[in-house]
Short mmCIF file of C-alpha atoms in Angstrom, two decimals:
data_model
loop_
_atom_site.label_atom_id
_atom_site.label_comp_id
_atom_site.label_asym_id
_atom_site.label_seq_id
_atom_site.Cartn_x
_atom_site.Cartn_y
_atom_site.Cartn_z
CA UNK A 1 78.06 17.94 132.76
CA UNK A 2 79.66 16.16 135.73
CA UNK A 3 81.47 18.18 138.39
CA UNK A 4 85.27 18.43 138.08
CA UNK A 5 87.40 16.49 140.55
CA UNK A 6 88.27 18.35 143.75
CA UNK A 7 91.34 20.52 143.32
CA UNK A 8 91.13 20.50 139.53
CA UNK A 9 91.79 21.95 137.06
CA UNK A 10 95.26 22.97 138.11
CA UNK A 11 98.23 24.46 136.30
CA UNK A 12 101.87 23.39 136.57
CA UNK A 13 104.81 25.20 134.97
CA UNK A 14 107.19 22.89 133.09
CA UNK A 15 110.28 25.07 132.93
CA UNK A 16 109.90 28.30 130.96
CA UNK A 17 108.57 26.81 127.73
CA UNK A 18 105.56 24.69 128.70
CA UNK A 19 102.63 24.35 131.08
CA UNK A 20 100.68 21.27 132.10
CA UNK A 21 96.94 21.78 132.66
CA UNK A 22 95.58 18.89 134.73
CA UNK A 23 91.92 17.90 134.93
CA UNK A 24 91.97 14.92 137.28
CA UNK A 25 94.06 12.36 139.12
CA UNK A 26 93.06 9.24 137.18
CA UNK A 27 91.94 7.88 133.82
CA UNK A 28 88.22 8.42 133.26
CA UNK A 29 86.01 9.27 130.26
CA UNK A 30 84.68 12.46 131.85
CA UNK A 31 88.20 13.68 132.63
CA UNK A 32 89.32 12.97 129.10
CA UNK A 33 86.30 14.82 127.72
CA UNK A 34 87.53 17.90 129.58
CA UNK A 35 91.05 17.35 128.25
CA UNK A 36 89.81 17.28 124.66
CA UNK A 37 87.37 20.14 125.20
CA UNK A 38 90.08 22.36 126.64
CA UNK A 39 92.50 21.48 123.83
CA UNK A 40 89.87 22.32 121.20
CA UNK A 41 88.92 25.59 122.91
CA UNK A 42 92.58 26.63 123.26
CA UNK A 43 93.24 25.84 119.60
CA UNK A 44 90.27 28.04 118.66
CA UNK A 45 91.57 30.89 120.84
CA UNK A 46 94.93 30.99 119.07
CA UNK A 47 96.62 32.52 122.12
CA UNK A 48 99.84 34.35 121.18
CA UNK A 49 102.93 32.34 122.04
CA UNK A 50 101.22 28.94 122.17
CA UNK A 51 102.95 26.69 119.64
CA UNK A 52 101.80 23.13 120.37
CA UNK A 53 99.22 21.19 122.41
CA UNK A 54 99.72 17.61 123.59
CA UNK A 55 96.59 16.03 125.14
CA UNK A 56 97.10 12.99 127.38
CA UNK A 57 94.96 10.84 129.71
CA UNK A 58 94.17 13.59 132.22
CA UNK A 59 96.13 16.66 131.16
CA UNK A 60 97.18 18.87 128.28
CA UNK A 61 100.78 20.01 127.87
CA UNK A 62 100.90 23.49 126.36
CA UNK A 63 104.21 24.27 124.66
CA UNK A 64 104.97 27.97 124.32
CA UNK A 65 107.57 30.32 122.92
CA UNK A 66 108.90 32.07 126.05
CA UNK A 67 110.00 35.08 124.00
CA UNK A 68 106.41 35.76 122.95
CA UNK A 69 104.53 35.43 126.23
CA UNK A 70 104.02 37.03 129.59
CA UNK A 71 104.15 33.86 131.73
CA UNK A 72 101.89 35.16 134.50
CA UNK A 73 99.29 36.47 132.06
CA UNK A 74 99.30 33.25 130.03
CA UNK A 75 99.04 31.13 133.18
CA UNK A 76 96.00 33.16 134.26
CA UNK A 77 94.38 32.82 130.83
CA UNK A 78 95.02 29.08 130.63
CA UNK A 79 93.55 28.42 134.04
CA UNK A 80 90.51 30.58 133.29
CA UNK A 81 89.90 28.65 130.08
CA UNK A 82 90.30 25.33 131.91
CA UNK A 83 87.83 26.40 134.59
CA UNK A 84 85.26 27.30 131.94
CA UNK A 85 84.52 23.59 131.82
CA UNK A 86 84.66 22.92 128.10
CA UNK A 87 84.01 19.31 127.16
CA UNK A 88 84.54 17.67 123.79
CA UNK A 89 81.48 18.52 121.72
CA UNK A 90 81.98 15.65 119.29
CA UNK A 91 84.13 12.59 118.96
CA UNK A 92 86.81 12.26 116.34
CA UNK A 93 86.81 9.69 113.61
CA UNK A 94 85.53 6.17 114.06
CA UNK A 95 87.86 3.48 112.71
CA UNK A 96 87.25 -0.19 112.01
CA UNK A 97 90.59 -2.00 111.89
CA UNK A 98 90.97 -5.57 110.56
CA UNK A 99 92.73 -7.92 112.97
CA UNK A 100 93.82 -11.52 112.45
CA UNK A 101 93.62 -13.69 115.57
CA UNK A 102 95.46 -16.75 114.22
CA UNK A 103 97.44 -18.60 116.90
CA UNK A 104 100.89 -17.58 115.69
CA UNK A 105 99.86 -13.90 115.59
CA UNK A 106 98.20 -13.98 119.03
CA UNK A 107 100.65 -15.83 121.31
CA UNK A 108 99.13 -14.54 124.55
CA UNK A 109 95.49 -15.16 123.64
CA UNK A 110 95.38 -18.56 125.40
CA UNK A 111 96.71 -17.03 128.64
CA UNK A 112 94.15 -14.21 128.47
CA UNK A 113 91.36 -16.73 127.92
CA UNK A 114 92.53 -18.92 130.82
CA UNK A 115 92.89 -15.92 133.15
CA UNK A 116 89.39 -14.71 132.26
CA UNK A 117 87.83 -18.17 132.40
CA UNK A 118 86.61 -17.76 128.83
CA UNK A 119 87.04 -19.57 125.57
CA UNK A 120 89.40 -18.22 122.93
CA UNK A 121 86.37 -17.35 120.80
CA UNK A 122 84.72 -15.46 123.67
CA UNK A 123 87.83 -13.31 124.15
CA UNK A 124 87.87 -12.45 120.45
CA UNK A 125 84.15 -11.68 120.61
CA UNK A 126 84.77 -9.33 123.54
CA UNK A 127 87.54 -7.51 121.69
CA UNK A 128 85.54 -7.11 118.48
CA UNK A 129 82.35 -6.05 120.28
CA UNK A 130 84.08 -3.17 122.08
CA UNK A 131 84.35 0.40 120.84
CA UNK A 132 87.65 1.71 122.21
CA UNK A 133 88.51 5.37 122.79
CA UNK A 134 91.88 6.85 121.83
CA UNK A 135 93.12 8.60 124.96
CA UNK A 136 96.59 9.66 123.87
CA UNK A 137 99.60 8.92 121.66
CA UNK A 138 102.93 8.04 123.20
CA UNK A 139 105.80 5.55 123.61
CA UNK A 140 106.30 5.31 119.83
CA UNK A 141 105.14 7.50 116.91
CA UNK A 142 101.57 6.42 116.19
CA UNK A 143 101.21 4.29 119.34
CA UNK A 144 97.67 4.98 120.57
CA UNK A 145 96.51 4.11 124.07
CA UNK A 146 92.98 2.72 123.74
CA UNK A 147 90.64 2.81 126.72
CA UNK A 148 87.56 0.66 127.20
CA UNK A 149 88.92 -2.89 127.44
CA UNK A 150 86.27 -5.06 129.14
CA UNK A 151 87.08 -5.69 132.80
CA UNK A 152 86.94 -9.45 132.22
CA UNK A 153 89.95 -9.20 129.89
CA UNK A 154 92.12 -7.12 132.21
CA UNK A 155 95.64 -8.55 132.42
CA UNK A 156 98.93 -7.32 133.91
CA UNK A 157 101.96 -6.70 131.72
CA UNK A 158 104.35 -9.56 131.16
CA UNK A 159 106.85 -10.05 133.99
CA UNK A 160 109.63 -10.11 131.37
CA UNK A 161 108.99 -7.91 128.30
CA UNK A 162 109.69 -9.29 124.84
CA UNK A 163 112.76 -7.90 123.14
CA UNK A 164 110.81 -7.71 119.86
CA UNK A 165 107.12 -7.23 119.27
CA UNK A 166 106.15 -7.33 115.56
CA UNK A 167 104.64 -4.18 114.07
CA UNK A 168 100.86 -4.35 113.91
CA UNK A 169 100.49 -6.46 117.05
CA UNK A 170 97.27 -5.85 118.97
CA UNK A 171 98.10 -5.95 122.66
CA UNK A 172 96.40 -5.48 126.02
CA UNK A 173 97.59 -4.53 129.50
CA UNK A 174 95.52 -3.45 132.47
CA UNK A 175 92.31 -1.92 131.10
CA UNK A 176 94.01 -0.65 127.94
CA UNK A 177 94.62 -1.92 124.42
CA UNK A 178 97.13 -0.74 121.82
CA UNK A 179 98.64 -1.61 118.47
CA UNK A 180 102.41 -1.51 118.08
CA UNK A 181 103.12 0.65 114.99
CA UNK A 182 106.74 -0.49 114.75
CA UNK A 183 108.85 -3.52 115.64
CA UNK A 184 109.94 -2.76 119.19
CA UNK A 185 110.40 -4.21 122.65
CA UNK A 186 107.18 -4.48 124.63
CA UNK A 187 105.58 -6.05 127.67
CA UNK A 188 101.89 -6.03 126.74
CA UNK A 189 99.95 -9.24 125.99
CA UNK A 190 99.75 -9.97 122.26
CA UNK A 191 96.27 -11.06 121.16
CA UNK A 192 96.20 -10.43 117.39
CA UNK A 193 97.78 -8.52 114.52
CA UNK A 194 96.72 -6.01 111.87
CA UNK A 195 98.35 -4.99 108.62
CA UNK A 196 97.15 -1.40 108.94
CA UNK A 197 99.94 1.18 108.87
CA UNK A 198 99.51 3.42 111.91
CA UNK A 199 102.16 6.01 111.07
CA UNK A 200 103.24 7.62 107.82
CA UNK A 201 106.19 9.96 108.22
CA UNK A 202 105.59 11.27 104.70
CA UNK A 203 102.17 12.70 105.53
CA UNK A 204 102.26 16.42 106.22
CA UNK A 205 98.71 16.58 107.57
CA UNK A 206 98.12 13.40 109.59
CA UNK A 207 101.21 11.19 110.02
CA UNK A 208 99.54 9.20 112.82
CA UNK A 209 96.40 7.38 111.70
CA UNK A 210 94.74 7.59 115.11
CA UNK A 211 94.29 10.74 117.19
CA UNK A 212 93.00 11.49 120.70
CA UNK A 213 89.21 11.50 120.63
CA UNK A 214 88.97 8.90 117.87
CA UNK A 215 87.08 5.64 118.40
CA UNK A 216 88.37 2.25 117.30
CA UNK A 217 86.65 -1.07 116.66
CA UNK A 218 88.30 -4.32 115.59
CA UNK A 219 87.01 -6.69 112.92
CA UNK A 220 88.19 -10.30 112.91
CA UNK A 221 89.63 -11.30 109.51
CA UNK A 222 91.74 -14.02 107.96
CA UNK A 223 95.41 -13.38 107.38
CA UNK A 224 94.86 -12.82 103.64
CA UNK A 225 92.13 -10.20 104.10
CA UNK A 226 92.48 -6.54 103.16
CA UNK A 227 94.64 -4.52 105.50
CA UNK A 228 92.83 -1.24 104.81
CA UNK A 229 91.15 0.59 107.73
CA UNK A 230 87.58 1.85 107.41
CA UNK A 231 86.91 5.39 108.64
CA UNK A 232 83.49 6.44 109.76
#
């Protein structure tokens, strides 16, 4: 187990109904392992008054019912649990998602290839050879931030965001990848598209397909191929 970053973990009060437990200052696999390990350990503890956990890149937001807690006691307990150094014992699900890289579905692929000094085919090979990690959900319901993009494919966001990004678009920005679950504005680089539905509001158990701790791989397909994900 690697040593925690200096000054971490630390606890911040977010008003009277939430705490943020921070495990580092940046995005890193070892920090995220602590995030997931703490979230799992806290869920197992079933502390009175804790009603929801929201893991992110480097922190966990703990939502509480202020009428059911002693804030000072809960703060002490949360920090003690964080300092115990729990790390994720196992990854979540492994998903293989079909992606079509046809030119009209990947308008920024040529720019990514030119910036990286690679062929279009080499960029696709890099994307499909990578196992991404789901760090957190945010921005839109079902929008998963995927870490692990190869350094050679790192690109800044667009200077002027698009007013409409089609649902299912695979996009990259910085060292992250993501799939837009809905039509929406967006400034990430579009490099492909999937037909997989990433959010189902009618599901009572798992409305978002992807969850923090999951792993995601992409499989290149034609536009008429099956749009069903494969879970491992």
